[in-house]
Protein backbone atom coordinates (compact mmCIF):
# COMPACT_ATOMS: atom_id res chain seq x y z
CA UNK A 1 0.00 0.00 0.00
CA UNK A 2 1.36 3.38 -0.95
CA UNK A 3 0.95 6.64 0.93
CA UNK A 4 -1.56 7.82 -1.70
CA UNK A 5 -3.66 4.66 -1.19
CA UNK A 6 -3.46 5.12 2.57
CA UNK A 7 -4.92 8.60 2.11
CA UNK A 8 -7.47 7.69 -0.58
CA UNK A 9 -9.21 4.82 1.23
CA UNK A 10 -10.38 6.77 4.33
CA UNK A 11 -11.33 9.73 2.11
CA UNK A 12 -13.56 7.50 -0.05
CA UNK A 13 -15.16 5.65 2.85
CA UNK A 14 -15.78 8.93 4.77
CA UNK A 15 -17.32 11.37 2.28
CA UNK A 16 -17.57 14.02 5.01
CA UNK A 17 -13.74 14.24 5.04
CA UNK A 18 -11.86 16.07 2.31
CA UNK A 19 -8.80 14.37 0.79
CA UNK A 20 -6.69 17.34 1.99
CA UNK A 21 -7.88 16.75 5.58
CA UNK A 22 -7.06 13.03 5.46
CA UNK A 23 -3.64 13.85 3.96
CA UNK A 24 -2.96 16.30 6.81
CA UNK A 25 -3.95 13.67 9.39
CA UNK A 26 -1.72 10.98 7.85
CA UNK A 27 1.21 13.39 7.47
CA UNK A 28 0.84 14.60 11.07
CA UNK A 29 0.82 11.04 12.43
CA UNK A 30 3.93 10.10 10.44
CA UNK A 31 5.69 13.32 11.48
CA UNK A 32 4.92 12.70 15.16
CA UNK A 33 6.19 9.11 15.01
CA UNK A 34 9.35 10.24 13.20
CA UNK A 35 10.01 13.08 15.67
CA UNK A 36 9.55 10.80 18.68
CA UNK A 37 11.95 8.21 17.25
CA UNK A 38 14.48 10.96 16.45
CA UNK A 39 14.35 11.94 20.15
CA UNK A 40 15.03 8.33 21.09
CA UNK A 41 11.51 7.73 22.37
CA UNK A 42 9.46 4.56 22.05
CA UNK A 43 6.18 4.82 20.09
CA UNK A 44 3.47 2.35 21.06
CA UNK A 45 0.35 1.94 18.94
CA UNK A 46 -1.86 -0.53 20.83
CA UNK A 47 -2.88 -3.48 18.69
CA UNK A 48 -0.44 -2.50 15.94
CA UNK A 49 3.01 -2.55 17.50
CA UNK A 50 5.89 -0.69 19.07
CA UNK A 51 8.40 1.41 17.15
CA UNK A 52 11.86 1.70 18.70
CA UNK A 53 15.35 2.56 17.52
CA UNK A 54 18.00 -0.13 17.47
CA UNK A 55 21.70 0.62 17.47
CA UNK A 56 23.90 -1.19 14.98
CA UNK A 57 27.54 -1.32 16.03
CA UNK A 58 30.32 -0.34 13.68
CA UNK A 59 31.82 -3.33 11.89
CA UNK A 60 33.89 -4.41 8.93
CA UNK A 61 31.76 -5.49 5.97
CA UNK A 62 32.52 -6.27 2.36
CA UNK A 63 31.50 -4.85 -0.97
CA UNK A 64 29.44 -7.61 -2.65
CA UNK A 65 30.55 -6.54 -6.14
CA UNK A 66 34.27 -6.89 -5.64
CA UNK A 67 34.72 -8.48 -2.19
CA UNK A 68 36.70 -5.48 -0.92
CA UNK A 69 36.55 -4.88 2.86
CA UNK A 70 34.80 -1.70 3.93
CA UNK A 71 34.30 -0.03 7.28
CA UNK A 72 30.62 0.34 8.22
CA UNK A 73 29.93 3.08 10.75
CA UNK A 74 27.66 2.79 13.78
CA UNK A 75 24.06 3.68 13.01
CA UNK A 76 20.58 3.52 14.44
CA UNK A 77 17.66 1.99 12.58
CA UNK A 78 13.94 2.03 13.25
CA UNK A 79 12.42 -1.28 14.34
CA UNK A 80 8.78 -2.35 14.60
CA UNK A 81 7.76 -5.12 16.96
CA UNK A 82 4.31 -6.19 15.79
CA UNK A 83 1.59 -6.18 18.42
CA UNK A 84 -0.40 -9.27 19.36
CA UNK A 85 -3.56 -8.10 17.59
CA UNK A 86 -1.66 -7.48 14.35
CA UNK A 87 0.13 -10.84 14.53
CA UNK A 88 -3.13 -12.68 15.27
CA UNK A 89 -4.92 -10.95 12.41
CA UNK A 90 -2.17 -11.79 9.93
CA UNK A 91 -1.98 -15.39 11.09
CA UNK A 92 -5.75 -15.90 10.71
CA UNK A 93 -5.32 -15.65 6.95
CA UNK A 94 -5.92 -11.94 6.59
CA UNK A 95 -2.83 -11.58 4.41
CA UNK A 96 -2.37 -12.65 0.80
CA UNK A 97 0.62 -14.99 0.32
CA UNK A 98 3.61 -13.58 -1.50
CA UNK A 99 4.95 -15.17 -4.69
CA UNK A 100 7.87 -16.90 -2.93
CA UNK A 101 5.49 -18.69 -0.57
CA UNK A 102 3.25 -19.94 -3.39
CA UNK A 103 5.95 -21.41 -5.63
CA UNK A 104 6.80 -25.09 -5.20
CA UNK A 105 10.21 -25.77 -3.63
CA UNK A 106 12.85 -27.24 -5.94
CA UNK A 107 13.47 -30.94 -5.51
CA UNK A 108 16.87 -31.92 -4.16
CA UNK A 109 19.03 -34.30 -6.13
CA UNK A 110 17.35 -33.52 -9.47
CA UNK A 111 16.41 -36.39 -11.83
PDB file of C-alpha atoms in Angstrom:
ATOM      1  CA  UNK A   1       0.000   0.000   0.000  1.00  0.00           C
ATOM      2  CA  UNK A   2       1.355   3.381  -0.954  1.00  0.00           C
ATOM      3  CA  UNK A   3       0.951   6.638   0.930  1.00  0.00           C
ATOM      4  CA  UNK A   4      -1.557   7.815  -1.704  1.00  0.00           C
ATOM      5  CA  UNK A   5      -3.657   4.659  -1.195  1.00  0.00           C
ATOM      6  CA  UNK A   6      -3.463   5.117   2.571  1.00  0.00           C
ATOM      7  CA  UNK A   7      -4.919   8.605   2.112  1.00  0.00           C
ATOM      8  CA  UNK A   8      -7.475   7.695  -0.577  1.00  0.00           C
ATOM      9  CA  UNK A   9      -9.206   4.815   1.231  1.00  0.00           C
ATOM     10  CA  UNK A  10     -10.376   6.774   4.331  1.00  0.00           C
ATOM     11  CA  UNK A  11     -11.331   9.735   2.114  1.00  0.00           C
ATOM     12  CA  UNK A  12     -13.555   7.499  -0.052  1.00  0.00           C
ATOM     13  CA  UNK A  13     -15.161   5.651   2.854  1.00  0.00           C
ATOM     14  CA  UNK A  14     -15.778   8.929   4.766  1.00  0.00           C
ATOM     15  CA  UNK A  15     -17.316  11.372   2.281  1.00  0.00           C
ATOM     16  CA  UNK A  16     -17.566  14.022   5.008  1.00  0.00           C
ATOM     17  CA  UNK A  17     -13.739  14.244   5.044  1.00  0.00           C
ATOM     18  CA  UNK A  18     -11.861  16.068   2.315  1.00  0.00           C
ATOM     19  CA  UNK A  19      -8.802  14.374   0.794  1.00  0.00           C
ATOM     20  CA  UNK A  20      -6.691  17.337   1.990  1.00  0.00           C
ATOM     21  CA  UNK A  21      -7.877  16.754   5.575  1.00  0.00           C
ATOM     22  CA  UNK A  22      -7.058  13.035   5.461  1.00  0.00           C
ATOM     23  CA  UNK A  23      -3.640  13.848   3.957  1.00  0.00           C
ATOM     24  CA  UNK A  24      -2.962  16.303   6.809  1.00  0.00           C
ATOM     25  CA  UNK A  25      -3.953  13.672   9.392  1.00  0.00           C
ATOM     26  CA  UNK A  26      -1.720  10.984   7.854  1.00  0.00           C
ATOM     27  CA  UNK A  27       1.208  13.390   7.474  1.00  0.00           C
ATOM     28  CA  UNK A  28       0.841  14.603  11.070  1.00  0.00           C
ATOM     29  CA  UNK A  29       0.823  11.045  12.433  1.00  0.00           C
ATOM     30  CA  UNK A  30       3.930  10.104  10.436  1.00  0.00           C
ATOM     31  CA  UNK A  31       5.693  13.320  11.481  1.00  0.00           C
ATOM     32  CA  UNK A  32       4.923  12.705  15.164  1.00  0.00           C
ATOM     33  CA  UNK A  33       6.193   9.112  15.010  1.00  0.00           C
ATOM     34  CA  UNK A  34       9.349  10.245  13.201  1.00  0.00           C
ATOM     35  CA  UNK A  35      10.007  13.081  15.669  1.00  0.00           C
ATOM     36  CA  UNK A  36       9.548  10.797  18.682  1.00  0.00           C
ATOM     37  CA  UNK A  37      11.946   8.208  17.249  1.00  0.00           C
ATOM     38  CA  UNK A  38      14.480  10.955  16.449  1.00  0.00           C
ATOM     39  CA  UNK A  39      14.349  11.944  20.145  1.00  0.00           C
ATOM     40  CA  UNK A  40      15.028   8.329  21.086  1.00  0.00           C
ATOM     41  CA  UNK A  41      11.505   7.728  22.372  1.00  0.00           C
ATOM     42  CA  UNK A  42       9.464   4.555  22.046  1.00  0.00           C
ATOM     43  CA  UNK A  43       6.184   4.823  20.093  1.00  0.00           C
ATOM     44  CA  UNK A  44       3.471   2.355  21.063  1.00  0.00           C
ATOM     45  CA  UNK A  45       0.346   1.938  18.938  1.00  0.00           C
ATOM     46  CA  UNK A  46      -1.865  -0.529  20.831  1.00  0.00           C
ATOM     47  CA  UNK A  47      -2.881  -3.483  18.692  1.00  0.00           C
ATOM     48  CA  UNK A  48      -0.442  -2.504  15.941  1.00  0.00           C
ATOM     49  CA  UNK A  49       3.006  -2.549  17.495  1.00  0.00           C
ATOM     50  CA  UNK A  50       5.886  -0.687  19.072  1.00  0.00           C
ATOM     51  CA  UNK A  51       8.401   1.409  17.155  1.00  0.00           C
ATOM     52  CA  UNK A  52      11.862   1.697  18.701  1.00  0.00           C
ATOM     53  CA  UNK A  53      15.348   2.558  17.520  1.00  0.00           C
ATOM     54  CA  UNK A  54      18.000  -0.134  17.469  1.00  0.00           C
ATOM     55  CA  UNK A  55      21.701   0.623  17.475  1.00  0.00           C
ATOM     56  CA  UNK A  56      23.896  -1.187  14.984  1.00  0.00           C
ATOM     57  CA  UNK A  57      27.539  -1.320  16.034  1.00  0.00           C
ATOM     58  CA  UNK A  58      30.324  -0.340  13.684  1.00  0.00           C
ATOM     59  CA  UNK A  59      31.823  -3.330  11.894  1.00  0.00           C
ATOM     60  CA  UNK A  60      33.886  -4.410   8.927  1.00  0.00           C
ATOM     61  CA  UNK A  61      31.759  -5.489   5.971  1.00  0.00           C
ATOM     62  CA  UNK A  62      32.520  -6.269   2.357  1.00  0.00           C
ATOM     63  CA  UNK A  63      31.497  -4.854  -0.969  1.00  0.00           C
ATOM     64  CA  UNK A  64      29.441  -7.612  -2.645  1.00  0.00           C
ATOM     65  CA  UNK A  65      30.545  -6.538  -6.140  1.00  0.00           C
ATOM     66  CA  UNK A  66      34.266  -6.889  -5.637  1.00  0.00           C
ATOM     67  CA  UNK A  67      34.715  -8.482  -2.188  1.00  0.00           C
ATOM     68  CA  UNK A  68      36.703  -5.484  -0.920  1.00  0.00           C
ATOM     69  CA  UNK A  69      36.553  -4.884   2.859  1.00  0.00           C
ATOM     70  CA  UNK A  70      34.798  -1.700   3.931  1.00  0.00           C
ATOM     71  CA  UNK A  71      34.296  -0.031   7.285  1.00  0.00           C
ATOM     72  CA  UNK A  72      30.623   0.337   8.217  1.00  0.00           C
ATOM     73  CA  UNK A  73      29.932   3.081  10.753  1.00  0.00           C
ATOM     74  CA  UNK A  74      27.659   2.787  13.776  1.00  0.00           C
ATOM     75  CA  UNK A  75      24.056   3.682  13.012  1.00  0.00           C
ATOM     76  CA  UNK A  76      20.579   3.515  14.444  1.00  0.00           C
ATOM     77  CA  UNK A  77      17.661   1.987  12.581  1.00  0.00           C
ATOM     78  CA  UNK A  78      13.941   2.028  13.252  1.00  0.00           C
ATOM     79  CA  UNK A  79      12.425  -1.277  14.338  1.00  0.00           C
ATOM     80  CA  UNK A  80       8.777  -2.346  14.605  1.00  0.00           C
ATOM     81  CA  UNK A  81       7.761  -5.118  16.956  1.00  0.00           C
ATOM     82  CA  UNK A  82       4.312  -6.190  15.790  1.00  0.00           C
ATOM     83  CA  UNK A  83       1.587  -6.185  18.423  1.00  0.00           C
ATOM     84  CA  UNK A  84      -0.400  -9.271  19.365  1.00  0.00           C
ATOM     85  CA  UNK A  85      -3.564  -8.104  17.595  1.00  0.00           C
ATOM     86  CA  UNK A  86      -1.657  -7.479  14.345  1.00  0.00           C
ATOM     87  CA  UNK A  87       0.132 -10.841  14.529  1.00  0.00           C
ATOM     88  CA  UNK A  88      -3.135 -12.682  15.266  1.00  0.00           C
ATOM     89  CA  UNK A  89      -4.921 -10.953  12.407  1.00  0.00           C
ATOM     90  CA  UNK A  90      -2.167 -11.786   9.933  1.00  0.00           C
ATOM     91  CA  UNK A  91      -1.979 -15.391  11.093  1.00  0.00           C
ATOM     92  CA  UNK A  92      -5.745 -15.895  10.706  1.00  0.00           C
ATOM     93  CA  UNK A  93      -5.316 -15.653   6.953  1.00  0.00           C
ATOM     94  CA  UNK A  94      -5.916 -11.939   6.587  1.00  0.00           C
ATOM     95  CA  UNK A  95      -2.826 -11.585   4.408  1.00  0.00           C
ATOM     96  CA  UNK A  96      -2.371 -12.646   0.796  1.00  0.00           C
ATOM     97  CA  UNK A  97       0.620 -14.988   0.320  1.00  0.00           C
ATOM     98  CA  UNK A  98       3.612 -13.575  -1.504  1.00  0.00           C
ATOM     99  CA  UNK A  99       4.950 -15.168  -4.687  1.00  0.00           C
ATOM    100  CA  UNK A 100       7.868 -16.902  -2.934  1.00  0.00           C
ATOM    101  CA  UNK A 101       5.493 -18.686  -0.567  1.00  0.00           C
ATOM    102  CA  UNK A 102       3.250 -19.941  -3.391  1.00  0.00           C
ATOM    103  CA  UNK A 103       5.952 -21.414  -5.627  1.00  0.00           C
ATOM    104  CA  UNK A 104       6.799 -25.087  -5.204  1.00  0.00           C
ATOM    105  CA  UNK A 105      10.211 -25.771  -3.633  1.00  0.00           C
ATOM    106  CA  UNK A 106      12.846 -27.241  -5.938  1.00  0.00           C
ATOM    107  CA  UNK A 107      13.465 -30.942  -5.508  1.00  0.00           C
ATOM    108  CA  UNK A 108      16.865 -31.922  -4.162  1.00  0.00           C
ATOM    109  CA  UNK A 109      19.034 -34.303  -6.132  1.00  0.00           C
ATOM    110  CA  UNK A 110      17.355 -33.521  -9.472  1.00  0.00           C
ATOM    111  CA  UNK A 111      16.410 -36.391 -11.827  1.00  0.00           C
TER     112      UNK A 111
END
